[in-house]
Amino acid sequence: MVSTSLPGGTWTLGDLPVTRFGYGAMQLAGPWVMGPPADHGGALAVLRAAVELGITHIDTSEAYGPRVTNQLIREALHPYPDSLHIVTKVGANRDQQGGWPPARDPESLRRSVHENLSTLGLDVLDLVNLRLGDAAGPQPGSIAEAFETLVGLQQQGLIRHLGVSNATPEQVAEAQAIAPIVCVQNMYNLAHRQDDELIDALAEQGIAYVPFFPLGGFSPLQSSVLSTVAARLEAAPMSVALAWLLRRSPNILLIPGTSSTTHLRENIAGAALPLSDDDLTELDKIGR
Ligand SMILES: NC(=O)c1ccc[n+]([C@@H]2O[C@H](COP(=O)([O-])OP(=O)(O)OC[C@H]3O[C@@H](n4cnc5c(N)ncnc54)[C@H](OP(=O)(O)O)[C@@H]3O)[C@@H](O)[C@H]2O)c1
C-alpha cells in the first residue's frame, strides 16, 4: 500500500495502489495540446515535482502533442519508480487542425497501444482507457469491437487494466459485460454533474471515477456561488473545486492538469481544504 500525506489518501486501481490526488499531463504539450511546450525544462520540472510530492498516478495519452507528453514523461521520470502508475488512453488521433478524430478500429487501437509502450518506454501499460464519443462528449453506440480489441491486447500481456473514457452509462455496462474495468474517465466538475448517478453506481462496485476537466479544462470554472464560498474560506475557487471533488465520493481520483509547479503545489494544498456541511450544501446548488 502506498502511504501518502497527499489529500484524499489512496485508492487501488485493480491491484495498483495510487494516490487519489494524481496529475493530468495534457497541459504539458503546446497550445491546444499540439506540439512541444514553450518551456521544455519547466514541463520536466512539473513532472518531477509531481513525483517528489508523492503523486503516484499520472494521466496521459499518445494523442497529447501528439507524442509530446509521453516523451516528456519518459525524459523526466524514466526509469520509473515502482510506485508510479501511468494511465494512458487510446481511441483518438490528431489531425492537422488540432482536432481529435476517432481511431477506434482494431488496427488503430493496436498501433496506439504499441506507440504508447514505445514512447513511454514500458513493456506493459498499467491502465489503458478506451476513449469514446467525440469533442461534444459521449455518444451512444456499441463499443464491443473496440473494447474486445483492447481485451485481446490485455490477454497478450501488453495491458494490466482497462477503463473507458467519455462513455455513456450504457457503454460502461457494455464494457463490463465483456471484461472487468477499473475506472471510468469522464468530464465532471462542480458545474457539470451529468454523471452523478454513474459515480454512485461505480462507487458501490469499487470502480474509480476519474473526472477530466476537474477545474473546467479550457474554460476555467466560473460561478458566483463558488466565488462566494471561496472568499468566505479565504481560498482560491480552484482549491474549493478540488476539495469538493474529493469529498463528493471516495472513488473519485483527481487528475488536475497544470503546466506550472506553483499551481501544482497550490492545487495539492487546496484539495486539502476542509469544507463544512454548509459549504457542501451551498456548492451542491451549482451544478444541479
Ligand atoms: N479522457 C479525455 O477525453 C480527457 C479530456 C481532457 C482531459 N483529460 C485528462 O484530464 C486532465 C485534466 O484536464 P485538463 O488539464 O484539461 O483541465 P483542468 O485540470 O480542469 O484545468 C487545467 C487548466 O487549469 C489551469 N490551472 C490548474 N491549476 C491552476 C491554479 N492553481 N491556478 C490557476 N489555474 C490553474 C491550468 O493552467 P496552468 O497550466 O497555467 O496551470 C489549465 O489551463 C488532463 O491533463 C488529461 O490528462 C482527459
Tab-separated table of C-alpha atoms and ligand atoms in Angstrom:
chain	number	residue	atom	x	y	z
A	1	MET	CA	0.000	0.000	0.000
A	2	VAL	CA	1.210	3.500	-0.823
A	3	SER	CA	1.344	5.757	2.223
A	4	THR	CA	0.734	9.391	1.441
A	5	SER	CA	0.265	12.743	3.038
A	6	LEU	CA	-1.498	13.955	-0.102
A	7	PRO	CA	-5.131	14.972	0.349
A	8	GLY	CA	-7.637	12.174	-0.170
A	9	GLY	CA	-5.311	9.297	0.712
A	10	THR	CA	-5.123	6.352	-1.646
A	11	TRP	CA	-7.196	4.133	-3.932
A	12	THR	CA	-6.485	0.819	-5.592
A	13	LEU	CA	-6.954	0.657	-9.366
A	14	GLY	CA	-7.375	-3.081	-9.883
A	15	ASP	CA	-4.255	-4.162	-7.978
A	16	LEU	CA	-2.376	-0.875	-8.359
A	17	PRO	CA	-2.288	1.418	-5.319
A	18	VAL	CA	-2.401	5.091	-6.318
A	19	THR	CA	-2.765	8.429	-4.592
A	20	ARG	CA	-6.235	9.875	-5.061
A	21	PHE	CA	-4.512	13.135	-5.882
A	22	GLY	CA	-2.969	12.453	-9.286
A	23	TYR	CA	-1.680	14.581	-12.113
A	24	GLY	CA	-3.082	15.123	-15.609
A	25	ALA	CA	-0.218	15.696	-18.054
A	26	MET	CA	-2.208	17.035	-21.026
A	27	GLN	CA	-1.340	20.684	-20.322
A	28	LEU	CA	2.362	19.967	-20.813
A	29	ALA	CA	2.095	19.953	-24.615
A	30	GLY	CA	1.921	23.182	-26.639
A	31	PRO	CA	-1.167	25.378	-27.114
A	32	TRP	CA	-4.352	23.359	-27.711
A	33	VAL	CA	-2.353	20.229	-26.894
A	34	MET	CA	-0.353	20.450	-30.117
A	35	GLY	CA	3.413	20.491	-30.453
A	36	PRO	CA	6.114	20.996	-27.837
A	37	PRO	CA	5.778	23.192	-24.745
A	38	ALA	CA	7.219	26.702	-24.787
A	39	ASP	CA	9.215	25.795	-21.667
A	40	HIS	CA	10.658	22.291	-22.058
A	41	GLY	CA	12.624	22.453	-18.801
A	42	GLY	CA	9.576	23.764	-16.959
A	43	ALA	CA	7.492	20.830	-18.196
A	44	LEU	CA	10.089	18.332	-16.962
A	45	ALA	CA	10.197	20.177	-13.622
A	46	VAL	CA	6.418	19.849	-13.156
A	47	LEU	CA	6.558	16.084	-13.742
A	48	ARG	CA	9.488	15.624	-11.365
A	49	ALA	CA	7.801	17.797	-8.740
A	50	ALA	CA	4.623	15.721	-9.007
A	51	VAL	CA	6.529	12.537	-8.175
A	52	GLU	CA	8.642	14.225	-5.485
A	53	LEU	CA	5.448	15.475	-3.841
A	54	GLY	CA	4.229	11.867	-3.646
A	55	ILE	CA	1.843	11.612	-6.612
A	56	THR	CA	1.731	8.039	-7.961
A	57	HIS	CA	-0.919	8.427	-10.698
A	58	ILE	CA	-0.153	10.310	-13.927
A	59	ASP	CA	-2.698	10.536	-16.732
A	60	THR	CA	-1.510	10.893	-20.323
A	61	SER	CA	-2.170	9.957	-23.947
A	62	GLU	CA	-0.113	9.444	-27.088
A	63	ALA	CA	-2.514	11.958	-28.671
A	64	TYR	CA	-1.218	14.812	-26.467
A	65	GLY	CA	1.150	16.697	-28.727
A	66	PRO	CA	0.857	14.061	-30.328
A	67	ARG	CA	3.612	12.050	-28.584
A	68	VAL	CA	4.960	15.154	-26.834
A	69	THR	CA	3.510	14.476	-23.390
A	70	ASN	CA	4.556	10.828	-23.347
A	71	GLN	CA	8.063	11.791	-24.438
A	72	LEU	CA	8.274	14.392	-21.658
A	73	ILE	CA	7.131	11.844	-19.082
A	74	ARG	CA	9.803	9.425	-20.237
A	75	GLU	CA	12.513	12.088	-20.286
A	76	ALA	CA	11.598	13.370	-16.823
A	77	LEU	CA	10.884	10.149	-14.989
A	78	HIS	CA	12.280	7.024	-16.707
A	79	PRO	CA	13.262	4.622	-15.171
A	80	TYR	CA	10.000	4.962	-13.330
A	81	PRO	CA	9.674	4.368	-9.599
A	82	ASP	CA	7.795	1.119	-8.870
A	83	SER	CA	5.108	3.110	-7.082
A	84	LEU	CA	4.298	5.273	-10.128
A	85	HIS	CA	1.381	4.242	-12.361
A	86	ILE	CA	0.955	5.889	-15.742
A	87	VAL	CA	-2.529	5.748	-17.203
A	88	THR	CA	-2.944	6.308	-20.916
A	89	LYS	CA	-5.784	6.336	-23.391
A	90	VAL	CA	-6.318	5.216	-26.959
A	91	GLY	CA	-9.103	5.761	-29.447
A	92	ALA	CA	-8.399	9.187	-30.939
A	93	ASN	CA	-5.807	10.593	-33.317
A	94	ARG	CA	-4.872	14.205	-34.002
A	95	ASP	CA	-5.377	15.946	-37.317
A	96	GLN	CA	-3.567	18.941	-38.840
A	97	GLN	CA	-6.153	21.340	-37.397
A	98	GLY	CA	-5.660	20.018	-33.867
A	99	GLY	CA	-8.898	18.011	-33.970
A	100	TRP	CA	-9.342	14.637	-32.276
A	101	PRO	CA	-10.769	12.274	-34.929
A	102	PRO	CA	-11.809	8.868	-33.555
A	103	ALA	CA	-9.410	5.981	-34.220
A	104	ARG	CA	-11.210	3.035	-32.711
A	105	ASP	CA	-10.833	0.408	-35.424
A	106	PRO	CA	-8.824	-2.622	-34.254
A	107	GLU	CA	-5.712	-1.766	-36.284
A	108	SER	CA	-5.557	1.818	-34.947
A	109	LEU	CA	-6.034	0.637	-31.371
A	110	ARG	CA	-3.286	-1.983	-31.667
A	111	ARG	CA	-0.935	0.577	-33.201
A	112	SER	CA	-1.741	3.106	-30.483
A	113	VAL	CA	-1.050	0.647	-27.674
A	114	HIS	CA	2.331	-0.196	-29.219
A	115	GLU	CA	3.111	3.502	-29.730
A	116	ASN	CA	2.300	4.256	-26.083
A	117	LEU	CA	4.575	1.393	-24.975
A	118	SER	CA	7.354	2.703	-27.172
A	119	THR	CA	7.207	6.413	-26.294
A	120	LEU	CA	6.724	5.768	-22.576
A	121	GLY	CA	9.494	3.141	-22.573
A	122	LEU	CA	7.369	0.421	-20.990
A	123	ASP	CA	6.850	-3.332	-21.598
A	124	VAL	CA	3.325	-3.248	-20.152
A	125	LEU	CA	0.847	-0.371	-19.807
A	126	ASP	CA	-0.661	-0.227	-16.305
A	127	LEU	CA	-4.055	1.045	-17.401
A	128	VAL	CA	-5.466	1.912	-20.802
A	129	ASN	CA	-8.709	3.850	-21.215
A	130	LEU	CA	-10.694	3.426	-24.395
A	131	ARG	CA	-11.643	6.977	-25.374
A	132	LEU	CA	-15.139	7.098	-26.826
A	133	GLY	CA	-17.509	9.774	-28.087
A	134	ASP	CA	-16.153	12.988	-29.565
A	135	ALA	CA	-15.312	16.564	-28.572
A	136	ALA	CA	-19.008	17.189	-27.875
A	137	GLY	CA	-19.000	14.429	-25.243
A	138	PRO	CA	-20.140	10.809	-25.005
A	139	GLN	CA	-22.099	9.475	-27.989
A	140	PRO	CA	-24.287	6.366	-27.977
A	141	GLY	CA	-23.327	3.217	-29.865
A	142	SER	CA	-21.778	-0.181	-29.343
A	143	ILE	CA	-18.154	-0.286	-28.218
A	144	ALA	CA	-17.849	-4.076	-28.401
A	145	GLU	CA	-15.376	-4.380	-31.274
A	146	ALA	CA	-13.045	-1.699	-29.906
A	147	PHE	CA	-13.179	-2.901	-26.309
A	148	GLU	CA	-12.671	-6.542	-27.325
A	149	THR	CA	-9.573	-5.450	-29.241
A	150	LEU	CA	-8.122	-3.999	-26.034
A	151	VAL	CA	-9.081	-7.134	-24.104
A	152	GLY	CA	-7.098	-9.110	-26.701
A	153	LEU	CA	-4.047	-6.888	-26.090
A	154	GLN	CA	-4.549	-7.320	-22.343
A	155	GLN	CA	-4.566	-11.106	-22.814
A	156	GLN	CA	-1.288	-10.769	-24.720
A	157	GLY	CA	0.193	-9.167	-21.604
A	158	LEU	CA	0.557	-5.649	-23.013
A	159	ILE	CA	-2.026	-4.030	-20.702
A	160	ARG	CA	-2.691	-4.661	-16.991
A	161	HIS	CA	-6.056	-2.952	-16.560
A	162	LEU	CA	-8.746	-1.406	-18.727
A	163	GLY	CA	-11.067	1.558	-18.415
A	164	VAL	CA	-13.348	3.653	-20.587
A	165	SER	CA	-13.451	7.389	-21.143
A	166	ASN	CA	-16.033	9.839	-22.462
A	167	ALA	CA	-18.518	6.985	-22.123
A	168	THR	CA	-22.270	6.763	-21.631
A	169	PRO	CA	-23.543	4.632	-18.722
A	170	GLU	CA	-24.729	2.090	-21.318
A	171	GLN	CA	-21.229	1.855	-22.769
A	172	VAL	CA	-19.773	1.398	-19.277
A	173	ALA	CA	-22.181	-1.503	-18.775
A	174	GLU	CA	-21.363	-2.927	-22.210
A	175	ALA	CA	-17.634	-2.890	-21.408
A	176	GLN	CA	-18.243	-4.549	-18.049
A	177	ALA	CA	-20.216	-7.332	-19.741
A	178	ILE	CA	-17.099	-8.063	-21.840
A	179	ALA	CA	-14.313	-7.705	-19.239
A	180	PRO	CA	-13.643	-6.001	-15.893
A	181	ILE	CA	-12.849	-2.290	-15.912
A	182	VAL	CA	-11.135	-0.441	-13.078
A	183	CYS	CA	-12.063	3.135	-13.948
A	184	VAL	CA	-14.269	5.480	-15.920
A	185	GLN	CA	-12.743	8.809	-17.015
A	186	ASN	CA	-15.452	11.311	-17.980
A	187	MET	CA	-15.936	15.058	-17.850
A	188	TYR	CA	-17.230	16.087	-14.438
A	189	ASN	CA	-16.788	19.021	-12.087
A	190	LEU	CA	-18.778	21.289	-9.747
A	191	ALA	CA	-20.702	22.751	-12.684
A	192	HIS	CA	-21.085	19.600	-14.820
A	193	ARG	CA	-22.829	16.937	-12.794
A	194	GLN	CA	-24.279	14.727	-15.534
A	195	ASP	CA	-22.540	11.627	-14.103
A	196	ASP	CA	-23.802	11.867	-10.521
A	197	GLU	CA	-25.717	8.593	-10.728
A	198	LEU	CA	-22.910	6.817	-12.537
A	199	ILE	CA	-20.385	7.890	-9.898
A	200	ASP	CA	-22.526	6.461	-7.120
A	201	ALA	CA	-23.096	3.207	-9.014
A	202	LEU	CA	-19.369	2.809	-9.679
A	203	ALA	CA	-18.555	3.564	-6.028
A	204	GLU	CA	-20.754	0.649	-4.980
A	205	GLN	CA	-18.785	-1.602	-7.335
A	206	GLY	CA	-15.373	-0.354	-6.157
A	207	ILE	CA	-14.600	1.194	-9.543
A	208	ALA	CA	-12.785	4.525	-9.769
A	209	TYR	CA	-14.301	7.593	-11.403
A	210	VAL	CA	-11.653	9.975	-12.747
A	211	PRO	CA	-13.110	13.345	-13.759
A	212	PHE	CA	-11.411	15.142	-16.593
A	213	PHE	CA	-11.670	18.945	-16.689
A	214	PRO	CA	-11.939	18.992	-12.851
A	215	LEU	CA	-11.131	22.710	-12.984
A	216	GLY	CA	-13.177	23.370	-16.106
A	217	GLY	CA	-10.461	22.498	-18.624
A	218	PHE	CA	-10.012	25.110	-21.332
A	219	SER	CA	-12.787	27.270	-19.778
A	220	PRO	CA	-11.934	27.697	-16.090
A	221	LEU	CA	-14.833	27.078	-13.725
A	222	GLN	CA	-16.759	30.267	-13.012
A	223	SER	CA	-19.665	30.520	-10.617
A	224	SER	CA	-20.780	33.233	-8.253
A	225	VAL	CA	-21.594	30.599	-5.622
A	226	LEU	CA	-18.115	29.113	-5.966
A	227	SER	CA	-16.569	32.599	-5.662
A	228	THR	CA	-18.655	33.352	-2.575
A	229	VAL	CA	-17.723	30.117	-0.805
A	230	ALA	CA	-14.061	30.535	-1.775
A	231	ALA	CA	-13.986	34.119	-0.469
A	232	ARG	CA	-15.560	33.017	2.823
A	233	LEU	CA	-12.910	30.306	3.195
A	234	GLU	CA	-10.150	32.678	2.054
A	235	ALA	CA	-9.236	30.126	-0.598
A	236	ALA	CA	-8.914	30.068	-4.369
A	237	PRO	CA	-12.018	28.860	-6.261
A	238	MET	CA	-9.895	26.094	-7.803
A	239	SER	CA	-8.967	24.839	-4.341
A	240	VAL	CA	-12.638	24.655	-3.402
A	241	ALA	CA	-13.444	22.822	-6.645
A	242	LEU	CA	-10.794	20.159	-5.983
A	243	ALA	CA	-11.654	19.771	-2.293
A	244	TRP	CA	-15.312	19.344	-3.265
A	245	LEU	CA	-14.463	16.551	-5.724
A	246	LEU	CA	-12.511	14.630	-3.076
A	247	ARG	CA	-15.491	14.947	-0.727
A	248	ARG	CA	-18.035	14.085	-3.434
A	249	SER	CA	-17.264	10.344	-3.434
A	250	PRO	CA	-14.416	8.116	-2.210
A	251	ASN	CA	-13.984	6.575	-5.677
A	252	ILE	CA	-13.144	9.936	-7.290
A	253	LEU	CA	-9.482	10.274	-8.280
A	254	LEU	CA	-8.157	13.741	-9.180
A	255	ILE	CA	-6.028	14.417	-12.255
A	256	PRO	CA	-5.973	18.236	-12.416
A	257	GLY	CA	-3.782	19.497	-15.228
A	258	THR	CA	-1.184	22.213	-14.962
A	259	SER	CA	1.992	23.312	-16.674
A	260	SER	CA	3.104	25.154	-13.539
A	261	THR	CA	4.878	23.786	-10.480
A	262	THR	CA	3.418	26.652	-8.460
A	263	HIS	CA	-0.123	25.689	-9.496
A	264	LEU	CA	0.625	22.029	-8.770
A	265	ARG	CA	1.605	22.887	-5.210
A	266	GLU	CA	-1.383	25.232	-4.839
A	267	ASN	CA	-3.733	22.506	-6.029
A	268	ILE	CA	-2.355	19.916	-3.613
A	269	ALA	CA	-2.702	22.353	-0.714
A	270	GLY	CA	-6.113	23.472	-1.953
A	271	ALA	CA	-7.554	19.971	-2.259
A	272	ALA	CA	-6.941	19.543	1.479
A	273	LEU	CA	-9.248	22.466	2.278
A	274	PRO	CA	-11.805	21.420	4.889
A	275	LEU	CA	-15.395	22.000	3.708
A	276	SER	CA	-18.237	22.195	6.197
A	277	ASP	CA	-21.643	20.648	5.620
A	278	ASP	CA	-22.975	24.163	4.962
A	279	ASP	CA	-20.268	24.753	2.344
A	280	LEU	CA	-21.153	21.464	0.671
A	281	THR	CA	-24.864	22.272	0.621
A	282	GLU	CA	-24.168	25.621	-0.991
A	283	LEU	CA	-21.741	24.192	-3.545
A	284	ASP	CA	-24.193	21.431	-4.377
A	285	LYS	CA	-26.520	24.044	-5.875
A	286	ILE	CA	-24.071	24.981	-8.643
A	287	GLY	CA	-24.468	22.058	-10.979
A	288	ARG	CA	-27.975	20.908	-10.039
B	1	LIG	N1	-10.406	11.436	-21.395
B	1	LIG	C1	-10.481	12.569	-22.048
B	1	LIG	O1	-11.116	12.668	-23.105
B	1	LIG	C2	-9.777	13.765	-21.487
B	1	LIG	C3	-10.092	15.038	-21.964
B	1	LIG	C4	-9.451	16.121	-21.392
B	1	LIG	C5	-8.518	15.949	-20.378
B	1	LIG	N2	-8.214	14.697	-19.939
B	1	LIG	C6	-7.250	14.496	-18.815
B	1	LIG	O2	-7.711	15.240	-17.707
B	1	LIG	C7	-6.661	16.057	-17.190
B	1	LIG	C8	-7.245	17.298	-16.556
B	1	LIG	O3	-7.895	18.072	-17.522
B	1	LIG	P1	-7.326	19.471	-18.050
B	1	LIG	O4	-5.893	19.612	-17.699
B	1	LIG	O5	-7.698	19.587	-19.453
B	1	LIG	O6	-8.226	20.523	-17.297
B	1	LIG	P2	-8.327	21.029	-15.790
B	1	LIG	O7	-7.493	20.205	-14.885
B	1	LIG	O8	-9.752	21.198	-15.479
B	1	LIG	O9	-7.727	22.511	-15.903
B	1	LIG	C9	-6.448	22.767	-16.362
B	1	LIG	C10	-6.338	24.267	-16.519
B	1	LIG	O10	-6.414	24.898	-15.243
B	1	LIG	C11	-5.267	25.727	-15.053
B	1	LIG	N3	-4.870	25.614	-13.647
B	1	LIG	C12	-4.565	24.495	-12.964
B	1	LIG	N4	-4.293	24.779	-11.692
B	1	LIG	C13	-4.417	26.128	-11.555
B	1	LIG	C14	-4.260	27.028	-10.466
B	1	LIG	N5	-3.917	26.597	-9.254
B	1	LIG	N6	-4.486	28.343	-10.697
B	1	LIG	C15	-4.833	28.787	-11.919
B	1	LIG	N7	-5.004	27.989	-12.987
B	1	LIG	C16	-4.793	26.662	-12.800
B	1	LIG	C17	-4.216	25.210	-15.977
B	1	LIG	O11	-3.353	26.246	-16.376
B	1	LIG	P3	-1.782	26.220	-15.953
B	1	LIG	O12	-1.131	25.253	-16.881
B	1	LIG	O13	-1.367	27.645	-16.178
B	1	LIG	O14	-1.703	25.814	-14.530
B	1	LIG	C18	-5.047	24.692	-17.149
B	1	LIG	O15	-5.294	25.739	-18.051
B	1	LIG	C19	-5.772	16.321	-18.403
B	1	LIG	O16	-4.491	16.730	-18.039
B	1	LIG	C20	-5.831	14.983	-19.109
B	1	LIG	O17	-4.871	14.116	-18.549
B	1	LIG	C21	-8.843	13.616	-20.466
